[in-house]
Amino acid sequence: MTVKEPSMLKQKEMIARNYDRLTRAPQHGEKVVSTFVPGNLNELLLCFDVVSNLPEINALQNGMRKKTGNYILEAEKLGHSEDVCTYVKADVGMMAKGNLAPNGEPLPSPDLLLLSYTGCFTFMKWFELLREQYDCETVMLHVPYAGDGVITENMRSYVVKQIREVVIPALERISGKKFDIDRLREHLAESARAEDDLVRVLESARHRPSPIDAWFGGVYYIGPIFTAFRGTPDATEYYRLLRAEIEERVALGQGPITPDGEMGEQRYRLVVEGPPNWTHFREFWKLFYDEGAVVVASTYTKVGGLYDDGFRHDPSKPLETLADYCMGCYTNRNLPQRVDLLEKYMRDYDADGLLINSIKSCNSFSAGQLLMMRELEKRTGKPAAFIETDLVDPRYFSPANVKNRLDSYFQMIEQKRRNRPTAA
Amino acid sequence: MKCYVGIDLGSTTTKAVLIDAERRVLGRGITNSRSNYDTACRVAKLEAYVGARLSLFRRALGDEGGDFLDRLERAFRLVQFQEQLGELEATCRRNAAGPRFAGRERAVADALDAVFAALRTEAPALFEPGAARKSDFFRDLAGSLFMRHGDLVARDAGLDFDLLLHVYDKSIIEAENRVPSDDIKGKLRTAFERVGGTALGPAVQAALDVDFDEAYVVGTGYGRVRLPFSKEHIRSEILCHGLGAHLQYPGTRTVLDIGGQDTKAIQVDGAGIVENFQMNDRCAAGCGRYLGYIADEMNMGLHELGPMAMRSSKAVRINSTCTVFAGAELRDRLALGEKREDILAGLHRAIILRAMSILSRSGGVKDQFTFTGGVAKNEAAVRELRKLVRENYGDVAINIDPESIYTGALGAAEFARRAVEA
Amino acid sequence: MTTTAEITRRCLALYEDLDFASVRAWKAAAPGRKVVGYMPVYVPREIVHAAGMLPVGILGGGDGLEVIHGDAYYQSYICRIPRSTIELGVTGRVDFLDGMLFPSTCDVIRNLSGMWKIMFPKAYVRYFDVPQNYVDAIGGSYYAHELAELREGLERLGEVRITDDALRASIAIYNENRRFVQAVYDLRAREPWRAPATEVYLLMRAGMVLPVEEHSALLREYLDAAAREERPRRDNARVVVTGAFCEQPPLNLIKSIELSGCYVVDDDFMLVSRWLQGDVPLDGDPLEQLALAFLHRSVSTAMRYEPTQAEKGRFLIDSVRRTGAEGVVFAAPSFCDPALLERPMLHSALQRAGIPFTSFKYAENAGQMQPIREQAGTFADSIKLWSAP
């Protein structure tokens, strides 16, 4: 990126520092816990001074560095089907190829696999597969799906019990540290502070022009809070900086900063459902900003928590709040809730249309998206488009195909807009 | 004369349509897309200009020109073919050199003499009235003649046919990637002379004298990003297709296009403005290309599939439209003793079923429904489509324009016109 | 006396009937009757039965259904069963369903529950979650509550009370059914020529649509007939088929496996009828008993978490040993995340145990059997070669 803002530099430094800490954990006698992004218990992990390793983040980092293509082929050589999730295969392939972190150092073997089973069936198989490799302790935290669109007391107490009676004892055992609930409260309070600022950042997209791209830029903004930093003063500081920068852009009437500098005229305001593609991230983004398309709200930036829906980590109910956090993540919500949320975004952010990026790997997101699209077209009267890519499998990103559809879609919005008043 | 050009650069063919300021179609041109999109686009345009000139004659001569114009066009095509043949021959001679030919240069040159002599002799027959040509593309016409005569000549000369084939393969690509001379008027004059129309009437002379003023060009189609056009001269194929279908049938509300590589379902409003669209997903199953594989597998011509399928009374249920499995599925069915026509009928139905689901994704089928693309020429596919549309959407008028392959180019031409006139 | 052929014919007719005439007839036989559908892999049918309703297994459309609308809802990289299930729904073929249960099989079936809510707003639709924690006081207590919620939901749907006694009675009836099902499987494992795979499959499929009492009677008749009839015994390899627990293989595929020289001696088709191993006790709180049975006596399959690494694959290996199988055939639906992600782990467990295996993928509407016949045939031949003295 051409312009390096303080928040961006800070995030870069945080991520680098964390990878360094992770790869040096064995030398420093620190324990490593692998866990997933959605519904992660970062505040709890912080209480035990363990280092967390998030396999999806490794996969996406490798995707952006164009390494996943080979990793996936490696995993398929090892017997994994072409049909299944490429995050898993990128991870399995990375292990087979030396398990190097983005800083070039080997990733340590985890001391604990914390299977936070939130919103994705594949997580379960993923860690069963890793367990076979690492042969280390594995803990399942089963987070029930909000099939009826509600979190019942039974669901909550089930998760709380698992945290209290399964997860915490395992962490105590691994780390040799006693659980301190007051420390947890402090981290939760820290989380809530950062969450407030994140929400202000995401909601800034209501402005015209939008000062942010809530998908391509959004994935950077959610980085710290979705991962190993939520609940730390580092994250709070990051979001304070970020919010100040965004507020300044709003005051100056500026648009988002893209890899090619500040975005020009904003001709299309889009709401996006689904994850992005990582292997062609910049090329993909360019297809949008070149045409003046800005994403004003996205659901992917809610997979690690739906803070703009009002949820905050609450230090007064430490375990319950963790449970509610897990169950409230976007992919743990049922389809009617997801449609409602998208409809709300379309209206609140005054969007011109809905774009669905359907990800081959991610059935949790993808199964049902065509019905969601239909429903949203019906409810909002706004045009929707459907494109297909993958997270980290370069074989599933066809630039010509994606461009073809996007261009058609943008031109369709434009044409409708121009013809609306005089349409025969 | 002010005119507007629309070019649709498809995966297999490139189409051009020329319209005048009153939105009347002046000419259409088509060519195979080949490896060089730039050339394909210029050739298609050139062809459209030929068509435009002929339609000016038609306008000038009115009804009485019918037979004369037909002869004129055939004579023109022959002139054009002979010119291209000359070009190909010169290229072949240049390419029949190098270590591969060491010691056999003479023999190869003699063989080329013989082959091209035969080709020149046979050329006029290709453009006789009622002559059945498998294709109008030079590559196909010259290719099949070359194969036939080359094989005979080589055998007589005791020469390895592969050697000639090598020369041809290399040369056809080169020849094809050179744009033929754009001296349309010159060639038309030659053609006039051949059909004995030396004394041009004033109306024809006037039509021949008209200069086309190309006011605006719009490109579309899958290869449009590779067109040597600036952004404002490019429109998405969806928009062009929607508008083109609207121009062909103003009552159109739903358009289905099944092309070589993709299937599109488009919903348009009363003005031809696209309301919604869906395309086949990443998997190209069920597109025109699928029929191509089947034709290859059955050793049949693409255009023969439909008629054979029409003979079926009981279609075999085919569940897979996966091009990768098409061959295996076919062999499996044949091994089970199923009849070829019944299998083909099942395959056509399978393709249309795919299209039905894409239509359903886009919002269904509304009255009127316009079907375009290469597959719209296939009667068996059309039969299945009619059946399934009636079953699922009731009585809907179904439009199929014989020139539906030009739908996208027509829409593009109209966008070009609007860019200037509107 | 009924013959296996007659029973099979009846089951085949039920299997091929995509309009579910037998279910419609059951529903029409008395006013106010309700039917509750369920998808694979597991739901506690006892509770539906105790409400006086008919639980009906909805297993997709197989190869007999032309999917026109269902494909409009799914991308090409998603398996077949949700498409054909939607097709059944939108074409009115399952319009007799008053409720529909979607087990926590995978994300596709999970999301289908929400789609069903949107598409069929009048139906009682429940995503049926089962615990992945097997501690009585944690997963057990959660699950007992979930069962209670299901019970309440069905009570509202049917405007009935589901008493504990009714539950116990239903558990007893399903215990009996499980015993018959097990007896058929045992018979086949012992003497597979007496109970061909396609027949057993169709018998179990009948259990998806018939009232359980009728199904038990049918199983008993089949057991009697099979014991009576002498059938030719072939020199086939004995295999366990696994991976086909959700989307069903076409009947032709099962037939092809057998025709190519394999006796299927165990499988994971329609696990709902064998999920709970052994009887569920009739004493105590019935929901709690169902919950405990689920925690401690469930089959092992891909959508159930295996807490202990050493246990991975044990269930399958036990099945191979118990049935005297000589190999395992992995038959997984294309794009089936649970089956295909589980597969490498089962492969390595089998490898360690020295059990040969072969793998392929299928779709419920697959038309070509030649590759499968060849693969299964080669596998059978190689097994015979290995086991030759």
Coordinates of C-alpha atoms in Angstrom, one line a residue, chain B:
Chain B
M1 CA -23.2 6.9 -44.5
K2 CA -23.0 7.0 -40.8
C3 CA -22.9 3.5 -39.2
Y4 CA -22.4 1.8 -35.9
V5 CA -20.6 -1.4 -35.2
G6 CA -21.1 -3.9 -32.5
I7 CA -18.6 -6.7 -32.0
D8 CA -19.1 -9.8 -29.9
L9 CA -15.9 -11.6 -29.2
G10 CA -17.0 -15.1 -28.2
S11 CA -15.0 -18.1 -27.1
T12 CA -15.5 -19.9 -30.4
T13 CA -16.8 -17.3 -32.9
T14 CA -16.5 -13.5 -33.3
K15 CA -19.5 -11.7 -34.6
A16 CA -19.9 -8.1 -35.9
V17 CA -23.1 -6.2 -36.7
L18 CA -23.3 -3.0 -38.5
I19 CA -26.4 -0.7 -38.1
D20 CA -27.3 2.6 -39.5
A21 CA -28.6 5.7 -37.6
E22 CA -32.2 4.4 -37.9
R23 CA -31.1 1.2 -36.2
R24 CA -31.6 -0.9 -39.3
V25 CA -29.1 -3.8 -39.6
L26 CA -26.8 -3.2 -42.6
G27 CA -24.6 -6.2 -42.3
R28 CA -23.4 -9.1 -40.2
G29 CA -20.1 -10.9 -40.1
I30 CA -18.8 -13.9 -38.3
T31 CA -15.5 -15.7 -38.1
N32 CA -13.8 -18.1 -35.8
S33 CA -12.2 -16.4 -32.8
R34 CA -8.8 -18.0 -33.5
S35 CA -5.8 -17.2 -31.2
N36 CA -5.6 -13.6 -32.3
Y37 CA -8.7 -11.7 -31.1
D38 CA -7.6 -8.5 -32.8
T39 CA -7.6 -10.3 -36.2
A40 CA -10.8 -12.1 -35.5
C41 CA -12.5 -8.8 -34.7
R42 CA -11.2 -7.1 -37.8
V43 CA -12.2 -10.1 -40.0
A44 CA -15.7 -10.1 -38.5
K45 CA -16.0 -6.4 -39.1
L46 CA -14.9 -6.8 -42.6
E47 CA -17.5 -9.4 -43.2
A48 CA -20.1 -7.2 -41.8
Y49 CA -19.0 -4.5 -44.2
V50 CA -19.4 -6.9 -47.1
G51 CA -22.9 -7.7 -45.9
A52 CA -23.6 -4.0 -45.6
R53 CA -22.6 -3.3 -49.1
L54 CA -24.7 -6.2 -50.3
S55 CA -27.7 -4.8 -48.4
L56 CA -27.2 -1.4 -50.0
F57 CA -27.4 -3.2 -53.4
R58 CA -30.5 -4.9 -52.2
R59 CA -32.0 -1.6 -51.2
A60 CA -31.0 -0.2 -54.6
L61 CA -32.3 -3.0 -56.7
G62 CA -35.4 -3.7 -54.7
D63 CA -37.3 -7.0 -55.4
E64 CA -35.9 -7.6 -58.9
G65 CA -32.3 -7.9 -57.5
G66 CA -32.9 -11.2 -55.8
D67 CA -31.4 -13.7 -58.1
F68 CA -28.7 -11.3 -59.4
L69 CA -27.7 -10.5 -55.9
D70 CA -27.5 -14.1 -55.0
R71 CA -25.1 -14.8 -57.9
L72 CA -23.2 -11.6 -57.1
E73 CA -22.7 -12.7 -53.5
R74 CA -21.5 -16.2 -54.5
A75 CA -19.1 -14.7 -57.1
F76 CA -17.8 -12.3 -54.4
R77 CA -17.3 -15.2 -52.0
L78 CA -15.4 -17.1 -54.6
V79 CA -13.1 -14.1 -55.3
Q80 CA -12.5 -13.7 -51.7
F81 CA -11.8 -17.4 -51.3
Q82 CA -9.4 -17.4 -54.2
E83 CA -7.6 -14.4 -52.7
Q84 CA -7.2 -16.2 -49.4
L85 CA -6.2 -19.4 -51.2
G86 CA -3.4 -17.5 -52.9
E87 CA -2.3 -16.1 -49.6
L88 CA -2.3 -19.6 -48.1
E89 CA -0.4 -21.0 -51.0
A90 CA 2.3 -18.3 -50.7
T91 CA 2.6 -19.0 -47.0
C92 CA 2.9 -22.7 -47.6
R93 CA 5.7 -22.2 -50.0
R94 CA 7.6 -20.1 -47.5
N95 CA 7.1 -22.6 -44.8
A96 CA 8.1 -25.6 -46.9
A97 CA 11.8 -25.0 -46.1
G98 CA 14.2 -25.9 -43.4
P99 CA 16.0 -29.1 -42.1
R100 CA 12.8 -31.1 -41.9
F101 CA 12.5 -30.8 -45.7
A102 CA 16.2 -31.4 -46.5
G103 CA 16.4 -33.4 -49.8
R104 CA 12.7 -33.3 -50.3
E105 CA 12.2 -29.6 -51.1
R106 CA 11.5 -30.4 -54.8
A107 CA 9.0 -33.1 -54.1
V108 CA 7.2 -31.0 -51.5
A109 CA 7.1 -28.0 -53.9
D110 CA 5.7 -30.2 -56.6
A111 CA 3.1 -31.7 -54.3
L112 CA 2.0 -28.2 -53.2
D113 CA 1.7 -27.3 -56.9
A114 CA -0.6 -30.2 -57.4
V115 CA -2.6 -29.7 -54.3
F116 CA -3.3 -26.0 -54.8
A117 CA -4.0 -26.6 -58.5
A118 CA -6.7 -29.0 -57.4
L119 CA -8.0 -26.6 -54.8
R120 CA -8.3 -23.8 -57.3
T121 CA -10.1 -26.1 -59.7
E122 CA -12.5 -27.2 -57.0
A123 CA -13.1 -23.8 -55.5
P124 CA -15.9 -22.6 -57.9
A125 CA -17.9 -25.7 -57.0
L126 CA -18.0 -24.6 -53.4
F127 CA -19.9 -21.5 -54.4
E128 CA -22.3 -23.0 -56.9
P129 CA -26.0 -22.4 -56.1
G130 CA -27.2 -24.9 -53.5
A131 CA -23.7 -26.1 -52.7
A132 CA -23.6 -27.6 -49.3
R133 CA -20.7 -26.2 -47.3
K134 CA -20.0 -27.6 -43.8
S135 CA -18.8 -24.1 -42.8
D136 CA -18.3 -20.7 -44.2
F137 CA -15.0 -20.2 -42.5
F138 CA -12.0 -20.2 -44.8
R139 CA -10.1 -22.4 -42.4
D140 CA -12.7 -25.1 -42.6
L141 CA -13.3 -25.0 -46.3
A142 CA -9.6 -24.9 -47.3
G143 CA -8.7 -27.4 -44.6
S144 CA -11.0 -30.2 -45.7
L145 CA -10.0 -29.7 -49.3
F146 CA -6.4 -29.7 -48.4
M147 CA -6.8 -32.9 -46.4
R148 CA -8.5 -34.7 -49.2
H149 CA -6.2 -33.6 -52.0
G150 CA -3.0 -33.6 -50.0
D151 CA -3.5 -37.2 -49.0
L152 CA -4.0 -38.3 -52.6
V153 CA -1.2 -36.2 -54.0
A154 CA 1.2 -37.4 -51.3
R155 CA 0.3 -41.0 -51.9
D156 CA 0.9 -40.6 -55.6
A157 CA 4.2 -38.9 -55.0
G158 CA 5.3 -41.5 -52.4
L159 CA 5.6 -38.6 -50.0
D160 CA 4.8 -38.6 -46.3
F161 CA 1.5 -36.8 -45.9
D162 CA 2.5 -35.6 -42.5
L163 CA 5.0 -33.4 -44.1
L164 CA 2.4 -31.6 -46.1
L165 CA 0.1 -31.5 -43.0
H166 CA 2.9 -29.9 -41.1
V167 CA 3.3 -27.2 -43.7
Y168 CA -0.5 -26.6 -43.8
D169 CA -0.9 -26.5 -40.0
K170 CA 1.8 -23.9 -39.7
S171 CA 0.6 -21.9 -42.6
I172 CA -3.1 -21.8 -41.9
I173 CA -2.5 -20.2 -38.6
E174 CA -0.2 -17.6 -40.2
A175 CA -2.6 -16.9 -43.0
E176 CA -5.5 -16.8 -40.8
N177 CA -3.9 -14.3 -38.5
R178 CA -3.4 -11.9 -41.4
V179 CA -6.4 -9.7 -42.1
P180 CA -7.4 -10.2 -45.7
S181 CA -7.3 -7.2 -47.9
D182 CA -10.1 -4.8 -47.2
D183 CA -10.6 -3.9 -50.8
I184 CA -14.2 -4.9 -50.8
K185 CA -15.1 -2.6 -53.6
G186 CA -12.4 -4.0 -55.8
K187 CA -13.5 -7.5 -55.2
L188 CA -17.1 -6.6 -55.7
R189 CA -16.2 -5.1 -59.1
T190 CA -14.5 -8.3 -60.1
A191 CA -17.5 -10.2 -58.9
F192 CA -19.8 -8.0 -61.0
E193 CA -17.7 -8.7 -64.0
R194 CA -17.9 -12.4 -63.5
V195 CA -21.7 -12.4 -63.2
G196 CA -21.8 -10.3 -66.3
G197 CA -23.0 -7.2 -64.7
T198 CA -20.4 -4.9 -66.3
A199 CA -22.8 -2.1 -66.9
L200 CA -23.8 -1.0 -63.4
G201 CA -27.0 0.8 -63.2
P202 CA -26.8 4.2 -61.5
A203 CA -28.5 2.9 -58.4
V204 CA -26.0 0.1 -58.0
Q205 CA -23.1 2.5 -58.8
A206 CA -24.4 4.8 -56.1
A207 CA -24.6 2.0 -53.6
L208 CA -21.1 1.0 -54.5
D209 CA -19.9 4.6 -54.1
V210 CA -21.4 5.1 -50.6
D211 CA -18.7 5.6 -48.1
F212 CA -19.3 4.1 -44.7
D213 CA -18.5 6.4 -41.8
E214 CA -17.9 4.3 -38.8
A215 CA -19.2 6.6 -36.1
Y216 CA -18.7 4.4 -33.1
V217 CA -17.8 0.8 -32.2
V218 CA -18.8 -1.1 -29.1
G219 CA -17.2 -4.4 -28.2
T220 CA -18.6 -7.1 -26.0
G221 CA -18.3 -10.8 -25.3
Y222 CA -16.1 -13.0 -23.3
G223 CA -12.9 -11.7 -24.9
R224 CA -13.9 -8.1 -24.7
V225 CA -11.2 -7.2 -22.2
R226 CA -8.7 -8.2 -24.9
L227 CA -10.3 -6.0 -27.5
P228 CA -8.1 -3.1 -28.5
F229 CA -10.8 -0.7 -27.4
S230 CA -10.9 1.8 -24.6
K231 CA -13.2 1.2 -21.7
E232 CA -16.0 3.4 -22.9
H233 CA -16.2 1.3 -26.1
I234 CA -16.8 -1.9 -24.1
R235 CA -20.0 -3.2 -22.7
S236 CA -20.7 -6.4 -20.8
E237 CA -22.1 -9.2 -22.8
I238 CA -25.1 -9.5 -20.5
L239 CA -26.2 -6.0 -21.2
C240 CA -25.6 -6.4 -24.9
H241 CA -27.5 -9.7 -25.0
G242 CA -30.4 -8.3 -23.1
L243 CA -30.6 -5.3 -25.4
G244 CA -30.1 -7.3 -28.6
A245 CA -32.9 -9.7 -27.7
H246 CA -35.1 -6.7 -26.9
L247 CA -34.4 -5.3 -30.4
Q248 CA -35.1 -8.7 -32.0
Y249 CA -38.3 -9.2 -30.0
P250 CA -39.4 -6.1 -28.1
G251 CA -41.8 -8.2 -26.0
T252 CA -38.8 -10.1 -24.5
R253 CA -38.6 -10.3 -20.7
T254 CA -36.4 -13.4 -20.3
V255 CA -33.4 -14.3 -22.4
L256 CA -31.6 -17.6 -22.4
D257 CA -28.3 -17.9 -24.2
I258 CA -26.4 -21.1 -24.5
G259 CA -23.0 -20.5 -26.0
G260 CA -19.9 -22.6 -26.3
Q261 CA -18.5 -21.9 -22.8
D262 CA -21.3 -20.4 -20.8
T263 CA -25.0 -20.3 -20.3
K264 CA -26.7 -17.0 -19.4
A265 CA -30.2 -16.3 -18.2
I266 CA -31.2 -12.7 -18.3
Q267 CA -34.3 -10.8 -17.2
V268 CA -35.0 -7.5 -19.0
D269 CA -37.6 -4.9 -18.6
G270 CA -39.7 -3.3 -21.3
A271 CA -36.9 -1.2 -22.5
G272 CA -34.3 -4.0 -22.8
I273 CA -32.6 -3.0 -19.5
V274 CA -31.2 -5.9 -17.6
E275 CA -33.0 -6.5 -14.3
N276 CA -31.2 -9.6 -13.2
F277 CA -28.9 -12.3 -14.7
Q278 CA -27.3 -15.6 -13.8
M279 CA -24.6 -17.5 -15.5
N280 CA -23.5 -21.1 -15.2
D281 CA -21.1 -21.4 -12.3
R282 CA -17.5 -22.2 -12.5
C283 CA -18.3 -25.6 -14.0
A284 CA -19.1 -25.3 -17.7
A285 CA -21.3 -28.5 -17.6
G286 CA -24.2 -28.3 -20.0
C287 CA -22.8 -25.6 -22.3
G288 CA -22.5 -25.9 -26.0
R289 CA -19.0 -27.3 -25.6
Y290 CA -20.6 -30.4 -24.0
L291 CA -22.3 -31.2 -27.3
G292 CA -19.0 -30.8 -29.0
Y293 CA -17.5 -33.5 -26.8
I294 CA -20.4 -35.7 -27.5
A295 CA -20.1 -35.2 -31.2
D296 CA -16.4 -36.1 -31.1
E297 CA -17.1 -39.1 -29.0
M298 CA -19.8 -40.3 -31.4
N299 CA -17.8 -39.4 -34.4
M300 CA -20.5 -37.2 -35.7
G301 CA -20.8 -33.6 -36.8
L302 CA -22.1 -31.2 -34.2
H303 CA -25.1 -30.3 -36.5
E304 CA -26.0 -34.0 -36.8
L305 CA -26.7 -34.5 -33.1
G306 CA -30.0 -32.7 -33.0
P307 CA -31.6 -34.5 -35.9
M308 CA -30.5 -37.8 -34.6
A309 CA -31.9 -37.0 -31.2
M310 CA -35.2 -36.0 -32.8
R311 CA -35.6 -39.6 -33.9
S312 CA -35.8 -40.8 -30.4
S313 CA -39.1 -41.8 -28.9
K314 CA -37.8 -42.6 -25.4
A315 CA -35.1 -40.5 -24.0
V316 CA -32.6 -42.2 -21.7
R317 CA -32.3 -40.5 -18.4
I318 CA -28.8 -38.9 -18.3
N319 CA -28.0 -37.3 -15.0
S320 CA -24.5 -35.9 -15.6
T321 CA -23.8 -33.0 -17.8
C322 CA -20.2 -33.1 -16.8
T323 CA -18.1 -32.7 -19.9
V324 CA -15.3 -34.7 -18.2
F325 CA -17.6 -37.7 -17.8
A326 CA -19.5 -37.2 -21.0
G327 CA -17.5 -39.8 -22.9
A328 CA -17.6 -42.4 -20.2
E329 CA -21.3 -42.0 -19.6
L330 CA -21.9 -42.3 -23.3
R331 CA -19.8 -45.5 -23.7
D332 CA -21.5 -46.9 -20.6
R333 CA -24.9 -46.3 -22.1
L334 CA -24.0 -47.8 -25.4
A335 CA -22.6 -50.8 -23.7
L336 CA -25.9 -51.3 -22.0
G337 CA -27.4 -51.5 -25.4
E338 CA -29.2 -48.2 -25.4
K339 CA -30.0 -46.7 -28.8
R340 CA -27.9 -43.8 -29.9
E341 CA -30.8 -41.5 -30.6
D342 CA -32.3 -42.2 -27.2
I343 CA -29.0 -41.4 -25.5
L344 CA -28.7 -38.3 -27.5
A345 CA -32.2 -37.2 -26.6
G346 CA -31.3 -37.7 -23.0
L347 CA -28.2 -35.7 -23.4
H348 CA -30.1 -32.8 -24.9
R349 CA -32.6 -32.9 -22.1
A350 CA -29.8 -32.9 -19.6
I351 CA -28.4 -29.7 -21.1
I352 CA -31.7 -28.0 -21.0
L353 CA -32.3 -29.1 -17.5
R354 CA -29.1 -27.3 -16.5
A355 CA -30.3 -24.2 -18.4
M356 CA -33.7 -24.5 -16.5
S357 CA -31.9 -24.3 -13.2
I358 CA -29.9 -21.2 -14.3
L359 CA -33.2 -19.6 -15.5
S360 CA -34.8 -20.5 -12.2
R361 CA -31.9 -18.8 -10.4
S362 CA -32.3 -15.7 -12.4
G363 CA -36.0 -15.4 -11.6
G364 CA -37.7 -17.9 -13.9
V365 CA -39.2 -17.6 -17.4
K366 CA -41.5 -14.7 -18.2
D367 CA -43.5 -14.0 -21.3
Q368 CA -41.9 -13.5 -23.9
F369 CA -39.0 -15.8 -23.7
T370 CA -36.1 -15.4 -26.3
F371 CA -33.6 -18.2 -26.8
T372 CA -30.3 -17.4 -28.4
G373 CA -26.9 -18.8 -29.0
G374 CA -25.5 -21.8 -31.0
V375 CA -27.6 -24.3 -29.1
A376 CA -30.8 -22.5 -30.2
K377 CA -30.1 -23.9 -33.7
N378 CA -30.4 -27.4 -32.3
E379 CA -33.9 -28.7 -32.8
A380 CA -33.7 -31.4 -30.2
A381 CA -32.6 -28.9 -27.6
V382 CA -35.4 -26.5 -28.6
R383 CA -37.9 -29.3 -28.3
E384 CA -36.8 -30.1 -24.7
L385 CA -36.8 -26.4 -23.8
R386 CA -40.3 -25.9 -25.1
K387 CA -41.5 -28.9 -23.2
L388 CA -39.9 -27.9 -19.9
V389 CA -40.9 -24.3 -20.2
R390 CA -44.5 -25.3 -20.7
E391 CA -44.4 -27.7 -17.8
N392 CA -42.8 -25.2 -15.4
Y393 CA -44.0 -21.8 -16.5
G394 CA -47.1 -22.5 -18.5
D395 CA -47.8 -20.9 -21.9
V396 CA -45.0 -18.6 -22.8
A397 CA -44.2 -17.2 -26.2
I398 CA -40.8 -18.6 -27.2
N399 CA -38.8 -16.6 -29.7
I400 CA -35.9 -18.0 -31.6
D401 CA -34.3 -15.8 -34.2
P402 CA -32.4 -17.7 -37.0
E403 CA -29.7 -15.0 -36.6
S404 CA -29.7 -15.3 -32.8
I405 CA -26.0 -15.8 -32.9
Y406 CA -25.7 -12.1 -33.5
T407 CA -27.8 -11.0 -30.6
G408 CA -24.9 -9.8 -28.5
A409 CA -23.3 -8.0 -31.4
L410 CA -26.6 -6.3 -32.2
G411 CA -27.0 -5.1 -28.7
A412 CA -23.4 -3.8 -28.8
A413 CA -24.2 -2.0 -32.1
E414 CA -27.2 -0.3 -30.5
F415 CA -25.1 0.8 -27.6
A416 CA -22.7 2.3 -30.1
R417 CA -25.5 4.1 -31.8
R418 CA -26.8 5.4 -28.5
A419 CA -23.4 6.7 -27.5
V420 CA -23.6 9.1 -30.4
E421 CA -27.2 9.6 -31.2
A422 CA -28.8 9.5 -27.8

